[in-house]
Amino acid sequence: MSKLDYYIHDQSEALRLAINGDLSGPGVVSLDRAWRTGSSVLCGRALIIDLVSVCDADEYGRNLLLAWHRIGAQIIARSHESSASAERIAGAPIPMHPKKPSWRRRLGTFLLRRSSAAAGNPARATTTGTSVLAVQKISR
């Protein structure tokens, strides 16, 4: 039996339950209670079930996931195993959560944008009153 961890993210646009581990055993009862408590404050917001790493489920776990699917919760998976497991339970395609680009890719994109902006927009001398804010670089 695998341990079940879950995290509740109460966001302005949605209530998100991030689930890590198998939907089986006593952890499912705790998750169901947490969901029922959280659902009392949904107030029209979306319910997002974020399957971080879920590969197996017992009968109670399958019924809980199926109930969420039937009430219109947005179920997303972060791994192919989680997606396949949820699709078997819900009987419907479960989308994969888009992967966040690595820090190297984000840094490269940032530097590329910054250098492009610098190359396309040469600095000009600007004044306000008597002080100079920026000076154009002079090439020799």
PDB file of C-alpha atoms in Angstrom:
ATOM      1  CA  MET A   1       0.000   0.000   0.000  1.00  0.00           C
ATOM      2  CA  SER A   2       1.374   3.378  -1.043  1.00  0.00           C
ATOM      3  CA  LYS A   3       1.173   6.536   1.018  1.00  0.00           C
ATOM      4  CA  LEU A   4      -1.263   9.209  -0.160  1.00  0.00           C
ATOM      5  CA  ASP A   5      -0.398  12.889   0.167  1.00  0.00           C
ATOM      6  CA  TYR A   6      -2.629  15.719  -0.942  1.00  0.00           C
ATOM      7  CA  TYR A   7      -2.446  19.470  -0.865  1.00  0.00           C
ATOM      8  CA  ILE A   8      -5.340  21.907  -0.993  1.00  0.00           C
ATOM      9  CA  HIS A   9      -4.729  25.138  -2.900  1.00  0.00           C
ATOM     10  CA  ASP A  10      -7.544  27.613  -2.284  1.00  0.00           C
ATOM     11  CA  GLN A  11      -7.105  30.028  -5.182  1.00  0.00           C
ATOM     12  CA  SER A  12      -9.339  32.916  -6.237  1.00  0.00           C
ATOM     13  CA  GLU A  13     -10.458  31.198  -9.455  1.00  0.00           C
ATOM     14  CA  ALA A  14     -10.459  27.557  -8.306  1.00  0.00           C
ATOM     15  CA  LEU A  15     -10.047  25.056  -5.497  1.00  0.00           C
ATOM     16  CA  ARG A  16      -7.223  22.740  -6.515  1.00  0.00           C
ATOM     17  CA  LEU A  17      -6.465  19.385  -4.922  1.00  0.00           C
ATOM     18  CA  ALA A  18      -2.952  18.159  -5.756  1.00  0.00           C
ATOM     19  CA  ILE A  19      -2.775  14.402  -5.165  1.00  0.00           C
ATOM     20  CA  ASN A  20       0.408  12.360  -4.883  1.00  0.00           C
ATOM     21  CA  GLY A  21       0.338   8.608  -4.209  1.00  0.00           C
ATOM     22  CA  ASP A  22      -2.183   5.849  -4.721  1.00  0.00           C
ATOM     23  CA  LEU A  23      -5.887   6.511  -4.182  1.00  0.00           C
ATOM     24  CA  SER A  24      -6.212   3.646  -1.748  1.00  0.00           C
ATOM     25  CA  GLY A  25      -6.369   2.954   1.943  1.00  0.00           C
ATOM     26  CA  PRO A  26      -7.179   5.304   4.799  1.00  0.00           C
ATOM     27  CA  GLY A  27      -5.730   8.326   2.990  1.00  0.00           C
ATOM     28  CA  VAL A  28      -8.696   8.302   0.591  1.00  0.00           C
ATOM     29  CA  VAL A  29     -11.123   8.753   3.502  1.00  0.00           C
ATOM     30  CA  SER A  30      -9.101  11.762   4.684  1.00  0.00           C
ATOM     31  CA  LEU A  31      -9.005  13.159   1.130  1.00  0.00           C
ATOM     32  CA  ASP A  32     -12.770  12.737   0.786  1.00  0.00           C
ATOM     33  CA  ARG A  33     -13.346  14.595   4.070  1.00  0.00           C
ATOM     34  CA  ALA A  34     -11.004  17.391   2.989  1.00  0.00           C
ATOM     35  CA  TRP A  35     -12.824  17.681  -0.347  1.00  0.00           C
ATOM     36  CA  ARG A  36     -16.228  17.807   1.351  1.00  0.00           C
ATOM     37  CA  THR A  37     -15.014  20.523   3.711  1.00  0.00           C
ATOM     38  CA  GLY A  38     -13.448  22.494   0.845  1.00  0.00           C
ATOM     39  CA  SER A  39     -16.506  22.138  -1.370  1.00  0.00           C
ATOM     40  CA  SER A  40     -18.547  24.145   1.137  1.00  0.00           C
ATOM     41  CA  VAL A  41     -16.573  27.263   0.143  1.00  0.00           C
ATOM     42  CA  LEU A  42     -16.395  26.686  -3.628  1.00  0.00           C
ATOM     43  CA  CYS A  43     -18.997  29.388  -4.322  1.00  0.00           C
ATOM     44  CA  GLY A  44     -19.064  28.778  -8.072  1.00  0.00           C
ATOM     45  CA  ARG A  45     -15.301  28.383  -8.470  1.00  0.00           C
ATOM     46  CA  ALA A  46     -13.865  25.512 -10.484  1.00  0.00           C
ATOM     47  CA  LEU A  47     -12.639  22.314  -8.866  1.00  0.00           C
ATOM     48  CA  ILE A  48      -9.297  21.122 -10.237  1.00  0.00           C
ATOM     49  CA  ILE A  49      -8.031  17.650  -9.394  1.00  0.00           C
ATOM     50  CA  ASP A  50      -4.277  17.682 -10.064  1.00  0.00           C
ATOM     51  CA  LEU A  51      -2.985  14.100 -10.224  1.00  0.00           C
ATOM     52  CA  VAL A  52       0.709  14.622  -9.550  1.00  0.00           C
ATOM     53  CA  SER A  53       1.568  10.941  -9.301  1.00  0.00           C
ATOM     54  CA  VAL A  54      -1.356   8.512  -9.048  1.00  0.00           C
ATOM     55  CA  CYS A  55      -0.990   5.014 -10.471  1.00  0.00           C
ATOM     56  CA  ASP A  56      -3.349   2.816  -8.479  1.00  0.00           C
ATOM     57  CA  ALA A  57      -6.709   3.113  -6.746  1.00  0.00           C
ATOM     58  CA  ASP A  58      -8.891   0.878  -4.641  1.00  0.00           C
ATOM     59  CA  GLU A  59     -12.682   0.812  -4.998  1.00  0.00           C
ATOM     60  CA  TYR A  60     -13.231   3.833  -2.729  1.00  0.00           C
ATOM     61  CA  GLY A  61     -10.521   5.824  -4.546  1.00  0.00           C
ATOM     62  CA  ARG A  62     -11.980   4.948  -7.963  1.00  0.00           C
ATOM     63  CA  ASN A  63     -15.467   5.967  -6.804  1.00  0.00           C
ATOM     64  CA  LEU A  64     -14.155   9.278  -5.456  1.00  0.00           C
ATOM     65  CA  LEU A  65     -12.336  10.124  -8.707  1.00  0.00           C
ATOM     66  CA  LEU A  66     -15.386   9.087 -10.738  1.00  0.00           C
ATOM     67  CA  ALA A  67     -17.652  11.267  -8.553  1.00  0.00           C
ATOM     68  CA  TRP A  68     -15.365  14.267  -9.140  1.00  0.00           C
ATOM     69  CA  HIS A  69     -15.438  13.604 -12.868  1.00  0.00           C
ATOM     70  CA  ARG A  70     -19.239  13.369 -12.864  1.00  0.00           C
ATOM     71  CA  ILE A  71     -19.725  16.693 -11.049  1.00  0.00           C
ATOM     72  CA  GLY A  72     -17.567  18.428 -13.652  1.00  0.00           C
ATOM     73  CA  ALA A  73     -14.218  18.721 -11.904  1.00  0.00           C
ATOM     74  CA  GLN A  74     -11.295  19.458 -14.196  1.00  0.00           C
ATOM     75  CA  ILE A  75      -8.973  16.467 -13.812  1.00  0.00           C
ATOM     76  CA  ILE A  76      -5.410  16.897 -15.029  1.00  0.00           C
ATOM     77  CA  ALA A  77      -2.433  14.537 -14.833  1.00  0.00           C
ATOM     78  CA  ARG A  78       1.258  15.301 -14.539  1.00  0.00           C
ATOM     79  CA  SER A  79       2.490  11.886 -15.687  1.00  0.00           C
ATOM     80  CA  HIS A  80       1.508   9.390 -18.335  1.00  0.00           C
ATOM     81  CA  GLU A  81       0.865   6.772 -15.624  1.00  0.00           C
ATOM     82  CA  SER A  82      -1.506   9.132 -13.774  1.00  0.00           C
ATOM     83  CA  SER A  83      -3.303   9.985 -16.997  1.00  0.00           C
ATOM     84  CA  ALA A  84      -3.734   6.319 -17.994  1.00  0.00           C
ATOM     85  CA  SER A  85      -4.968   5.366 -14.520  1.00  0.00           C
ATOM     86  CA  ALA A  86      -7.482   8.228 -14.400  1.00  0.00           C
ATOM     87  CA  GLU A  87      -8.703   7.489 -17.940  1.00  0.00           C
ATOM     88  CA  ARG A  88      -9.415   3.872 -16.967  1.00  0.00           C
ATOM     89  CA  ILE A  89     -11.442   5.071 -13.980  1.00  0.00           C
ATOM     90  CA  ALA A  90     -13.296   8.002 -15.565  1.00  0.00           C
ATOM     91  CA  GLY A  91     -13.734   6.437 -18.991  1.00  0.00           C
ATOM     92  CA  ALA A  92     -12.739   9.735 -20.606  1.00  0.00           C
ATOM     93  CA  PRO A  93      -9.483  11.329 -21.808  1.00  0.00           C
ATOM     94  CA  ILE A  94      -7.532  13.102 -19.066  1.00  0.00           C
ATOM     95  CA  PRO A  95      -5.309  15.951 -20.293  1.00  0.00           C
ATOM     96  CA  MET A  96      -1.676  16.187 -19.311  1.00  0.00           C
ATOM     97  CA  HIS A  97      -0.649  19.239 -17.323  1.00  0.00           C
ATOM     98  CA  PRO A  98       1.685  21.346 -19.486  1.00  0.00           C
ATOM     99  CA  LYS A  99       5.269  21.046 -18.303  1.00  0.00           C
ATOM    100  CA  LYS A 100       6.929  24.176 -17.067  1.00  0.00           C
ATOM    101  CA  PRO A 101      10.076  25.035 -19.050  1.00  0.00           C
ATOM    102  CA  SER A 102      13.357  24.439 -17.239  1.00  0.00           C
ATOM    103  CA  TRP A 103      15.106  27.356 -15.580  1.00  0.00           C
ATOM    104  CA  ARG A 104      17.784  27.283 -18.294  1.00  0.00           C
ATOM    105  CA  ARG A 105      15.180  27.641 -21.050  1.00  0.00           C
ATOM    106  CA  ARG A 106      13.411  30.467 -19.173  1.00  0.00           C
ATOM    107  CA  LEU A 107      16.737  32.264 -18.612  1.00  0.00           C
ATOM    108  CA  GLY A 108      17.710  31.824 -22.274  1.00  0.00           C
ATOM    109  CA  THR A 109      14.350  33.187 -23.432  1.00  0.00           C
ATOM    110  CA  PHE A 110      14.682  36.156 -21.072  1.00  0.00           C
ATOM    111  CA  LEU A 111      18.214  36.975 -22.265  1.00  0.00           C
ATOM    112  CA  LEU A 112      17.236  36.590 -25.919  1.00  0.00           C
ATOM    113  CA  ARG A 113      14.291  38.971 -25.501  1.00  0.00           C
ATOM    114  CA  ARG A 114      16.435  41.443 -23.608  1.00  0.00           C
ATOM    115  CA  SER A 115      19.244  41.437 -26.184  1.00  0.00           C
ATOM    116  CA  SER A 116      16.728  41.733 -29.046  1.00  0.00           C
ATOM    117  CA  ALA A 117      15.099  44.695 -27.383  1.00  0.00           C
ATOM    118  CA  ALA A 118      18.476  46.309 -26.779  1.00  0.00           C
ATOM    119  CA  ALA A 119      19.578  45.773 -30.380  1.00  0.00           C
ATOM    120  CA  GLY A 120      16.347  47.109 -31.839  1.00  0.00           C
ATOM    121  CA  ASN A 121      16.018  50.118 -29.573  1.00  0.00           C
ATOM    122  CA  PRO A 122      19.295  52.066 -29.345  1.00  0.00           C
ATOM    123  CA  ALA A 123      19.629  54.267 -26.282  1.00  0.00           C
ATOM    124  CA  ARG A 124      19.000  57.987 -26.701  1.00  0.00           C
ATOM    125  CA  ALA A 125      19.894  60.892 -24.479  1.00  0.00           C
ATOM    126  CA  THR A 126      16.866  61.941 -22.508  1.00  0.00           C
ATOM    127  CA  THR A 127      16.578  64.897 -20.219  1.00  0.00           C
ATOM    128  CA  THR A 128      14.170  66.030 -17.585  1.00  0.00           C
ATOM    129  CA  GLY A 129      14.940  69.500 -16.437  1.00  0.00           C
ATOM    130  CA  THR A 130      18.723  69.679 -16.197  1.00  0.00           C
ATOM    131  CA  SER A 131      19.621  66.039 -15.415  1.00  0.00           C
ATOM    132  CA  VAL A 132      20.485  63.439 -18.063  1.00  0.00           C
ATOM    133  CA  LEU A 133      18.700  60.111 -17.595  1.00  0.00           C
ATOM    134  CA  ALA A 134      20.375  58.035 -20.338  1.00  0.00           C
ATOM    135  CA  VAL A 135      23.253  58.574 -22.708  1.00  0.00           C
ATOM    136  CA  GLN A 136      23.620  56.975 -26.129  1.00  0.00           C
ATOM    137  CA  LYS A 137      26.702  54.789 -26.525  1.00  0.00           C
ATOM    138  CA  ILE A 138      29.059  56.228 -29.158  1.00  0.00           C
ATOM    139  CA  SER A 139      30.872  53.731 -31.402  1.00  0.00           C
ATOM    140  CA  ARG A 140      34.293  54.574 -32.843  1.00  0.00           C
TER     141      ARG A 140
END
